[in-house]
Amino acid sequence: MIDAPAMRTEHFPFGIKGAGLGTVQRQVPSDEPPPLPPNAELVQIGKPAHRQNGRAKVTGAIRYTVDVTPEGMLNGMILRSPFPHARVRAIDVDDAARCPGVRAIVIVAKPDDPHSAVVRYVGAPVAAVAAASMAAAAEALALIRVDYEPMPFVVDMDEARAPDAPPVHDKMSAPAGHASGFPAAAGLPIVGNIRGPAIARRGDLAMGFAEADVTVEGEFRTSVQTHCCMEPHAIVADWRTDGLTVHMSTQFTAGVRQELAKEFGLPLNRIRVVVDGMGGGFGSKSSLGNYGRLAVQLSREAHSPVRVILDRKEEQTDAGNRPAVLQYLRVGAKRDGSLTALEALSYGTAGIALGASAGNFAQSIYACANFESAHNDVFINAGPGCAMRGPGNTPGAFALEQMIDELAERLAVDPLALRDKIDASPVRHEERRLGAARIGWDRRHATGADAGTVKRGVGMAQSMWGANVQTNAACEVRVMRDGGVQILSSVQDIGTGIGTVLAQVVAEVMGLRPEDIDVRIGDTDFPAGPPSYGSRTTASITPPARTAAWRVMQMMFAEAALALNAGAGELIARGGRIYVAGDDKRSIGFCDVAAHLRTDRISATASRADDYGGYRRSMQDAALAQQDLGGAQFAEVTVDTETGLIRVERVVAVQDCGRPMNPMLTESQVQGGVLMGLSYALFEERIIDRGTGRIVNANLEQYKLVGSRETPAIDVILLENYQGRSATDAYGVAEPANIATAPAIANAVYNAIGVRLRSLPMTPAAVLMALGKVPAETQP
Amino acid sequence: MNRFAFVKAQTLAEAAQASATVAGLIASSAGATGGGSVVKAGGIDLLDLMKENLLAPDTILSLRDIPDIDTISARGAGLRIGAMATLAGLADHPLVRDRFKALAQAAAASDTPQIRNVATVGGNLLQRPRCWYFRAKEFDCLRKGGEHCFAHSGESQYHAIFDNDICAIVHPSTIATVLVALEATVELVNAAGVTRRVRLADFFVSPSEDPTRENDIRIGEILVAVEIPATPRSSRCVWLKQGQRASSDWPLADVAVALELDAAGKCTHAVIVLGAVAPVPRRATSAEALLVGSIIDDALTKAAGCAALDGVTPLTGNRYKLPLLEALVQRAIAQALTTPGQSRQAAAQAL
């Protein structure tokens, strides 16, 4: 029988440092640690500790998945469809099977299976081969003969919406999924290539517009963006009679284990998923993926470990993407700025599968009683999308934050003043204040007022993201008899340095240094950690880390109390010793205490306690915290009105992540978010040849990413925002750091040239077109 | 990528045993199925082509070990640039920076430091175009010996706005734009040891002559050097590039302008070369004609920028290049006017 946990009352620091820091009273489970004081009073947490594996990363010593080469490993490669839509009538693998070194072949597109026989995008897997070397595998792939019957296809979203467009799916293949992300709308109608609409509404839209003194509206388009992880997707699958071991570059070891169990009918205790170094994921490494499934199948067939690494073309084609979205927005407001109605209609390129919504941002960020959004996924013959850094909200913010600026202009008020009026978030209010001061908002001139050819502009935009928590998250902390400390969790380091943060947390509790803590993560043999997506890693795993460390320390204090002849409750840990509080002369070394332990090691495992005071919404394994994560970004740009070139000179990013655990690592993550947003704003676009359905820029030469010479000065300001919700009060920052950048740049561009760019990317071609400098298409 | 033999040629004669040019091999159906030997300089472009399986030679003859074809030296007040000099070497060389600053700038603006440290002047001039249809194996385009140009009805934002009716590539070499403006000559040596000198401007091949190659290098020929004469206008030479990015990107357009002014400031000679807008570096002859004989003022500069677009035939996706190119030409002319002309001593040497 389990009793409801005993609760106790605690007082937590509350509010934003610098804007009125007080306390809040919360009921907390009695086995949770005491409230953590503000960062200023701490030794390790909130300090800029260096990334523990930084040296290993820059020297190449760290082990990425591609570096895992078990004895007898085979190389797997995937044969991919050259057609955007085709039926595989026959596939002949006999010659390939006879190729020297070939050990296994898996056929994906089976001619006798009406479902799998149809390939629906260029790059869709048709078959896979495992061979002794990559050269042998490539040779075998070339020997597979496939008889394709090409079918009509469509790769352009506007064309795909037409009633007579070639259907991407048949009745059997149409994914039953959803059009919008959170929460999923199930059972949506599919007509032609359009799935939806998924509708969200509140109030009375017509009444809202009737009440409006001013209405603004606009059409916005964003491009398909790909994740472009530096480290490609990679897996080494090792299927053995006693179980399956998978090394994989993944954002969610525990999730991949669950997928494998389901997919291959294996018990969880026979599957181990491991990742060490990771070179980014951004949403694209959240699940097993078709390449992962194929690697396991090949290993099962070959009775050997099989490695599959996607090359850059495969990365750009079949590793997911951020869908392009077409949005129509309409906003009504009173003369005083208050919003009376907000309407958002959108269409997203789902590729062959994913939802591509963008309405959540408009639904949530500003107070508006009358709201309606309708989102539609449009299927096209292209690789499926997947989550990417701030899915939905990133394209959503590009549109709405420009619309709000346009409204401010119509109302003849400053864009910041209008947001002060309509944005209820005290966090963003403070962020606007800090950001405006840092960028020098006062210097901002009237729209288009800069003289000369190269015009300067300043703009801003805001972000909003749910503060996600993985409730299914745990870790273990151990102390050895020699004083060694370990922390263990399956949580993985996507590249942001969560291992270093965990070491800081444990070190803080134990009075040790972060480098004293042995961090063992990225392995499902340890307690299940959270995924590294949805900006939830730090929020989910640092509280149980502190709790587990605190519980182990209670055992250490009990042991030390005997030696110090004091009560365990009187003891504190500091500088590698345990002291009687208030008496510096009575202390004992941490290692000396450990030496007296009854067993070789003691340990405590803690899981993520629910946020104190509860969640806004709970789902299985995950929950949404009461408060949102806000951000405000300011951009200063120059626009060359003759060449159309936009240069972003400076970005000020003011971000909220609850309690910053390690400002150095957090700032670095925010810089990454800004760069990715800048890249989205100015450069990135998947380009598909309409005639053949092939991506023409499936490489990093012609798919353009921001480079060193386009990197602006980036000022990061982190709020210290205490809410008293968990043992660490830390939340995420990955996505909010990315969402506001593109609209901030777009608003700055408008301020510079007085013409609004409503499509991404904002290339010289787009700027010159918007300025009316491109001659019309009438050649003599 | 295929397996191949790698031969470090020790002499030009040995390298000249190559059985094919890269263009010839790709245009023949044998290109991707294997066979033939080709020469390699820096290997940057060759590697790209081989990775995409556009080219599968049996043998690669490396020029790296051949002595004395990578030096940059003075020729009177002009320069002789060994074809194996790297772009980094070109960008950093005091003689280049001193005499032909625009060339040093163009070299320095190419791609990344890693590439510039390996890429050679000869390889840069002879590299194949970056057209995404040409570069992808799946598109059997005209330039690969196929039937048609996919850019005409396809994705054409980075393609040619001039001379694009047959094949719409743009010439990929940035230094070529400057070298044509500087009236450079290339020196080629064949297997028999015979040297051929061709004006760079005449070395390039337009699609109407042959859409499967960009230049007139012949089987067994090795490009050994580029020579730049000192002319009264070469010191008043300006090069400007506009890329979508400044980091590691190809130009959307680039422009080189070389002007000669008399003592009264009247333009006596003008060379304007447009890059990345046509299948070969393009002389803007009507713009040049406008400038010659006049004192160049703002109005004339504007008119010349406009005239540089004479004969333009943009595709659906690249009309934006018109205003962009016009602006670049105007800026380059304006900068050339304020660029110091040659010193008296250099002028004396040149004459």
PDB file of N, CA, C and O in Angstrom, chain B residues 23-70:
ATOM      1  N   ALA B  23      36.170  17.411 -69.223  1.00  0.00           N
ATOM      2  CA  ALA B  23      34.941  17.699 -69.970  1.00  0.00           C
ATOM      3  C   ALA B  23      34.676  16.629 -71.013  1.00  0.00           C
ATOM      4  O   ALA B  23      33.539  16.173 -71.184  1.00  0.00           O
ATOM      5  N   GLY B  24      35.726  16.227 -71.685  1.00  0.00           N
ATOM      6  CA  GLY B  24      35.566  15.222 -72.735  1.00  0.00           C
ATOM      7  C   GLY B  24      35.077  13.903 -72.163  1.00  0.00           C
ATOM      8  O   GLY B  24      34.194  13.239 -72.726  1.00  0.00           O
ATOM      9  N   LEU B  25      35.626  13.550 -71.012  1.00  0.00           N
ATOM     10  CA  LEU B  25      35.258  12.280 -70.391  1.00  0.00           C
ATOM     11  C   LEU B  25      33.806  12.296 -69.911  1.00  0.00           C
ATOM     12  O   LEU B  25      33.076  11.312 -70.057  1.00  0.00           O
ATOM     13  N   ILE B  26      33.401  13.429 -69.355  1.00  0.00           N
ATOM     14  CA  ILE B  26      32.022  13.502 -68.851  1.00  0.00           C
ATOM     15  C   ILE B  26      31.020  13.503 -70.005  1.00  0.00           C
ATOM     16  O   ILE B  26      29.983  12.859 -69.933  1.00  0.00           O
ATOM     17  N   ALA B  27      31.367  14.214 -71.079  1.00  0.00           N
ATOM     18  CA  ALA B  27      30.432  14.306 -72.202  1.00  0.00           C
ATOM     19  C   ALA B  27      30.323  12.986 -72.952  1.00  0.00           C
ATOM     20  O   ALA B  27      29.287  12.684 -73.543  1.00  0.00           O
ATOM     21  N   SER B  28      31.387  12.183 -72.909  1.00  0.00           N
ATOM     22  CA  SER B  28      31.280  10.876 -73.551  1.00  0.00           C
ATOM     23  C   SER B  28      30.533   9.961 -72.596  1.00  0.00           C
ATOM     24  O   SER B  28      30.595  10.125 -71.386  1.00  0.00           O
ATOM     25  N   SER B  29      29.827   9.013 -73.142  1.00  0.00           N
ATOM     26  CA  SER B  29      29.018   8.153 -72.282  1.00  0.00           C
ATOM     27  C   SER B  29      29.894   7.360 -71.334  1.00  0.00           C
ATOM     28  O   SER B  29      29.432   6.839 -70.324  1.00  0.00           O
ATOM     29  N   ALA B  30      31.196   7.292 -71.638  1.00  0.00           N
ATOM     30  CA  ALA B  30      32.103   6.504 -70.799  1.00  0.00           C
ATOM     31  C   ALA B  30      32.400   7.192 -69.476  1.00  0.00           C
ATOM     32  O   ALA B  30      32.894   6.563 -68.552  1.00  0.00           O
ATOM     33  N   GLY B  31      32.070   8.485 -69.406  1.00  0.00           N
ATOM     34  CA  GLY B  31      32.474   9.272 -68.249  1.00  0.00           C
ATOM     35  C   GLY B  31      32.239   8.608 -66.913  1.00  0.00           C
ATOM     36  O   GLY B  31      33.158   8.460 -66.110  1.00  0.00           O
ATOM     37  N   ALA B  32      31.025   8.186 -66.684  1.00  0.00           N
ATOM     38  CA  ALA B  32      30.695   7.669 -65.358  1.00  0.00           C
ATOM     39  C   ALA B  32      30.910   6.168 -65.248  1.00  0.00           C
ATOM     40  O   ALA B  32      30.902   5.616 -64.158  1.00  0.00           O
ATOM     41  N   THR B  33      31.094   5.523 -66.397  1.00  0.00           N
ATOM     42  CA  THR B  33      31.243   4.064 -66.306  1.00  0.00           C
ATOM     43  C   THR B  33      32.698   3.675 -66.151  1.00  0.00           C
ATOM     44  O   THR B  33      33.011   2.523 -65.932  1.00  0.00           O
ATOM     45  N   GLY B  34      33.578   4.632 -66.250  1.00  0.00           N
ATOM     46  CA  GLY B  34      34.966   4.333 -65.948  1.00  0.00           C
ATOM     47  C   GLY B  34      35.845   4.391 -67.164  1.00  0.00           C
ATOM     48  O   GLY B  34      35.388   4.348 -68.297  1.00  0.00           O
ATOM     49  N   GLY B  35      37.120   4.530 -66.882  1.00  0.00           N
ATOM     50  CA  GLY B  35      38.089   4.546 -67.960  1.00  0.00           C
ATOM     51  C   GLY B  35      38.686   5.913 -68.142  1.00  0.00           C
ATOM     52  O   GLY B  35      38.142   6.922 -67.695  1.00  0.00           O
ATOM     53  N   GLY B  36      39.845   5.916 -68.758  1.00  0.00           N
ATOM     54  CA  GLY B  36      40.501   7.162 -69.067  1.00  0.00           C
ATOM     55  C   GLY B  36      41.365   7.660 -67.930  1.00  0.00           C
ATOM     56  O   GLY B  36      41.241   7.223 -66.785  1.00  0.00           O
ATOM     57  N   SER B  37      42.263   8.557 -68.293  1.00  0.00           N
ATOM     58  CA  SER B  37      43.098   9.178 -67.274  1.00  0.00           C
ATOM     59  C   SER B  37      42.973  10.686 -67.418  1.00  0.00           C
ATOM     60  O   SER B  37      42.838  11.211 -68.515  1.00  0.00           O
ATOM     61  N   VAL B  38      42.971  11.348 -66.287  1.00  0.00           N
ATOM     62  CA  VAL B  38      42.856  12.811 -66.283  1.00  0.00           C
ATOM     63  C   VAL B  38      43.897  13.397 -65.336  1.00  0.00           C
ATOM     64  O   VAL B  38      44.400  12.690 -64.458  1.00  0.00           O
ATOM     65  N   VAL B  39      44.201  14.671 -65.525  1.00  0.00           N
ATOM     66  CA  VAL B  39      45.161  15.307 -64.620  1.00  0.00           C
ATOM     67  C   VAL B  39      44.436  15.950 -63.451  1.00  0.00           C
ATOM     68  O   VAL B  39      43.260  16.297 -63.536  1.00  0.00           O
ATOM     69  N   LYS B  40      45.180  16.060 -62.382  1.00  0.00           N
ATOM     70  CA  LYS B  40      44.652  16.673 -61.170  1.00  0.00           C
ATOM     71  C   LYS B  40      45.604  17.759 -60.691  1.00  0.00           C
ATOM     72  O   LYS B  40      46.801  17.542 -60.612  1.00  0.00           O
ATOM     73  N   ALA B  41      45.022  18.918 -60.383  1.00  0.00           N
ATOM     74  CA  ALA B  41      45.837  19.981 -59.783  1.00  0.00           C
ATOM     75  C   ALA B  41      45.573  19.967 -58.276  1.00  0.00           C
ATOM     76  O   ALA B  41      46.099  19.134 -57.563  1.00  0.00           O
ATOM     77  N   GLY B  42      44.687  20.860 -57.786  1.00  0.00           N
ATOM     78  CA  GLY B  42      44.337  20.814 -56.366  1.00  0.00           C
ATOM     79  C   GLY B  42      43.432  19.639 -56.054  1.00  0.00           C
ATOM     80  O   GLY B  42      43.431  19.096 -54.957  1.00  0.00           O
ATOM     81  N   GLY B  43      42.619  19.267 -57.023  1.00  0.00           N
ATOM     82  CA  GLY B  43      41.747  18.103 -56.851  1.00  0.00           C
ATOM     83  C   GLY B  43      40.391  18.441 -56.270  1.00  0.00           C
ATOM     84  O   GLY B  43      39.574  17.555 -56.057  1.00  0.00           O
ATOM     85  N   ILE B  44      40.150  19.706 -56.008  1.00  0.00           N
ATOM     86  CA  ILE B  44      38.893  20.109 -55.371  1.00  0.00           C
ATOM     87  C   ILE B  44      37.700  19.725 -56.259  1.00  0.00           C
ATOM     88  O   ILE B  44      36.775  19.036 -55.843  1.00  0.00           O
ATOM     89  N   ASP B  45      37.772  20.180 -57.500  1.00  0.00           N
ATOM     90  CA  ASP B  45      36.648  19.952 -58.403  1.00  0.00           C
ATOM     91  C   ASP B  45      36.569  18.484 -58.798  1.00  0.00           C
ATOM     92  O   ASP B  45      35.481  17.905 -58.883  1.00  0.00           O
ATOM     93  N   LEU B  46      37.725  17.884 -59.016  1.00  0.00           N
ATOM     94  CA  LEU B  46      37.767  16.484 -59.419  1.00  0.00           C
ATOM     95  C   LEU B  46      37.072  15.599 -58.376  1.00  0.00           C
ATOM     96  O   LEU B  46      36.296  14.704 -58.699  1.00  0.00           O
ATOM     97  N   LEU B  47      37.354  15.886 -57.118  1.00  0.00           N
ATOM     98  CA  LEU B  47      36.758  15.096 -56.040  1.00  0.00           C
ATOM     99  C   LEU B  47      35.235  15.228 -56.042  1.00  0.00           C
ATOM    100  O   LEU B  47      34.509  14.243 -55.911  1.00  0.00           O
ATOM    101  N   ASP B  48      34.751  16.460 -56.212  1.00  0.00           N
ATOM    102  CA  ASP B  48      33.306  16.679 -56.292  1.00  0.00           C
ATOM    103  C   ASP B  48      32.692  15.848 -57.415  1.00  0.00           C
ATOM    104  O   ASP B  48      31.660  15.196 -57.238  1.00  0.00           O
ATOM    105  N   LEU B  49      33.322  15.890 -58.575  1.00  0.00           N
ATOM    106  CA  LEU B  49      32.777  15.195 -59.744  1.00  0.00           C
ATOM    107  C   LEU B  49      32.795  13.684 -59.535  1.00  0.00           C
ATOM    108  O   LEU B  49      31.864  12.971 -59.921  1.00  0.00           O
ATOM    109  N   MET B  50      33.859  13.206 -58.906  1.00  0.00           N
ATOM    110  CA  MET B  50      33.977  11.759 -58.708  1.00  0.00           C
ATOM    111  C   MET B  50      33.020  11.273 -57.616  1.00  0.00           C
ATOM    112  O   MET B  50      32.451  10.191 -57.711  1.00  0.00           O
ATOM    113  N   LYS B  51      32.847  12.093 -56.580  1.00  0.00           N
ATOM    114  CA  LYS B  51      31.906  11.703 -55.515  1.00  0.00           C
ATOM    115  C   LYS B  51      30.486  11.604 -56.044  1.00  0.00           C
ATOM    116  O   LYS B  51      29.694  10.792 -55.594  1.00  0.00           O
ATOM    117  N   GLU B  52      30.163  12.424 -56.998  1.00  0.00           N
ATOM    118  CA  GLU B  52      28.820  12.396 -57.574  1.00  0.00           C
ATOM    119  C   GLU B  52      28.723  11.363 -58.702  1.00  0.00           C
ATOM    120  O   GLU B  52      27.674  11.193 -59.307  1.00  0.00           O
ATOM    121  N   ASN B  53      29.856  10.657 -58.951  1.00  0.00           N
ATOM    122  CA  ASN B  53      29.885   9.655 -60.022  1.00  0.00           C
ATOM    123  C   ASN B  53      29.638  10.238 -61.397  1.00  0.00           C
ATOM    124  O   ASN B  53      29.120   9.570 -62.287  1.00  0.00           O
ATOM    125  N   LEU B  54      30.015  11.496 -61.571  1.00  0.00           N
ATOM    126  CA  LEU B  54      29.938  12.071 -62.918  1.00  0.00           C
ATOM    127  C   LEU B  54      31.169  11.653 -63.710  1.00  0.00           C
ATOM    128  O   LEU B  54      31.194  11.714 -64.928  1.00  0.00           O
ATOM    129  N   LEU B  55      32.159  11.237 -62.976  1.00  0.00           N
ATOM    130  CA  LEU B  55      33.451  10.955 -63.574  1.00  0.00           C
ATOM    131  C   LEU B  55      34.053   9.772 -62.818  1.00  0.00           C
ATOM    132  O   LEU B  55      34.017   9.753 -61.586  1.00  0.00           O
ATOM    133  N   ALA B  56      34.571   8.797 -63.595  1.00  0.00           N
ATOM    134  CA  ALA B  56      35.179   7.635 -62.941  1.00  0.00           C
ATOM    135  C   ALA B  56      36.449   7.230 -63.684  1.00  0.00           C
ATOM    136  O   ALA B  56      36.513   6.189 -64.322  1.00  0.00           O
ATOM    137  N   PRO B  57      37.467   8.066 -63.591  1.00  0.00           N
ATOM    138  CA  PRO B  57      38.682   7.760 -64.344  1.00  0.00           C
ATOM    139  C   PRO B  57      39.439   6.563 -63.753  1.00  0.00           C
ATOM    140  O   PRO B  57      39.363   6.308 -62.555  1.00  0.00           O
ATOM    141  N   ASP B  58      40.167   5.843 -64.631  1.00  0.00           N
ATOM    142  CA  ASP B  58      41.045   4.757 -64.172  1.00  0.00           C
ATOM    143  C   ASP B  58      42.249   5.297 -63.424  1.00  0.00           C
ATOM    144  O   ASP B  58      42.740   4.699 -62.489  1.00  0.00           O
ATOM    145  N   THR B  59      42.728   6.422 -63.964  1.00  0.00           N
ATOM    146  CA  THR B  59      44.015   6.929 -63.494  1.00  0.00           C
ATOM    147  C   THR B  59      43.938   8.432 -63.298  1.00  0.00           C
ATOM    148  O   THR B  59      43.350   9.147 -64.120  1.00  0.00           O
ATOM    149  N   ILE B  60      44.535   8.866 -62.212  1.00  0.00           N
ATOM    150  CA  ILE B  60      44.636  10.301 -61.967  1.00  0.00           C
ATOM    151  C   ILE B  60      46.117  10.667 -61.965  1.00  0.00           C
ATOM    152  O   ILE B  60      46.920  10.046 -61.257  1.00  0.00           O
ATOM    153  N   LEU B  61      46.461  11.636 -62.771  1.00  0.00           N
ATOM    154  CA  LEU B  61      47.844  12.083 -62.868  1.00  0.00           C
ATOM    155  C   LEU B  61      47.964  13.391 -62.101  1.00  0.00           C
ATOM    156  O   LEU B  61      47.447  14.426 -62.526  1.00  0.00           O
ATOM    157  N   SER B  62      48.654  13.318 -60.973  1.00  0.00           N
ATOM    158  CA  SER B  62      48.773  14.510 -60.142  1.00  0.00           C
ATOM    159  C   SER B  62      49.898  15.409 -60.644  1.00  0.00           C
ATOM    160  O   SER B  62      50.993  14.948 -60.959  1.00  0.00           O
ATOM    161  N   LEU B  63      49.614  16.704 -60.681  1.00  0.00           N
ATOM    162  CA  LEU B  63      50.632  17.677 -61.125  1.00  0.00           C
ATOM    163  C   LEU B  63      51.483  18.190 -59.964  1.00  0.00           C
ATOM    164  O   LEU B  63      52.410  18.968 -60.171  1.00  0.00           O
ATOM    165  N   ARG B  64      51.148  17.765 -58.778  1.00  0.00           N
ATOM    166  CA  ARG B  64      51.754  18.347 -57.582  1.00  0.00           C
ATOM    167  C   ARG B  64      53.283  18.292 -57.533  1.00  0.00           C
ATOM    168  O   ARG B  64      53.919  19.203 -57.022  1.00  0.00           O
ATOM    169  N   ASP B  65      53.854  17.192 -58.024  1.00  0.00           N
ATOM    170  CA  ASP B  65      55.302  17.017 -57.893  1.00  0.00           C
ATOM    171  C   ASP B  65      56.105  17.661 -59.012  1.00  0.00           C
ATOM    172  O   ASP B  65      57.323  17.656 -58.988  1.00  0.00           O
ATOM    173  N   ILE B  66      55.413  18.170 -60.010  1.00  0.00           N
ATOM    174  CA  ILE B  66      56.151  18.751 -61.138  1.00  0.00           C
ATOM    175  C   ILE B  66      56.756  20.079 -60.702  1.00  0.00           C
ATOM    176  O   ILE B  66      56.047  20.956 -60.196  1.00  0.00           O
ATOM    177  N   PRO B  67      58.058  20.228 -60.865  1.00  0.00           N
ATOM    178  CA  PRO B  67      58.695  21.440 -60.342  1.00  0.00           C
ATOM    179  C   PRO B  67      58.367  22.687 -61.169  1.00  0.00           C
ATOM    180  O   PRO B  67      58.030  22.592 -62.350  1.00  0.00           O
ATOM    181  N   ASP B  68      58.460  23.812 -60.497  1.00  0.00           N
ATOM    182  CA  ASP B  68      58.471  25.129 -61.152  1.00  0.00           C
ATOM    183  C   ASP B  68      57.179  25.537 -61.852  1.00  0.00           C
ATOM    184  O   ASP B  68      57.201  26.398 -62.717  1.00  0.00           O
ATOM    185  N   ILE B  69      56.062  24.895 -61.533  1.00  0.00           N
ATOM    186  CA  ILE B  69      54.835  25.392 -62.169  1.00  0.00           C
ATOM    187  C   ILE B  69      53.897  26.027 -61.138  1.00  0.00           C
ATOM    188  O   ILE B  69      52.721  26.194 -61.377  1.00  0.00           O
ATOM    189  N   ASP B  70      54.476  26.375 -59.983  1.00  0.00           N
ATOM    190  CA  ASP B  70      53.630  27.023 -58.977  1.00  0.00           C
ATOM    191  C   ASP B  70      54.191  28.374 -58.543  1.00  0.00           C
ATOM    192  O   ASP B  70      53.756  28.930 -57.546  1.00  0.00           O
TER     193      ASP B  70
END
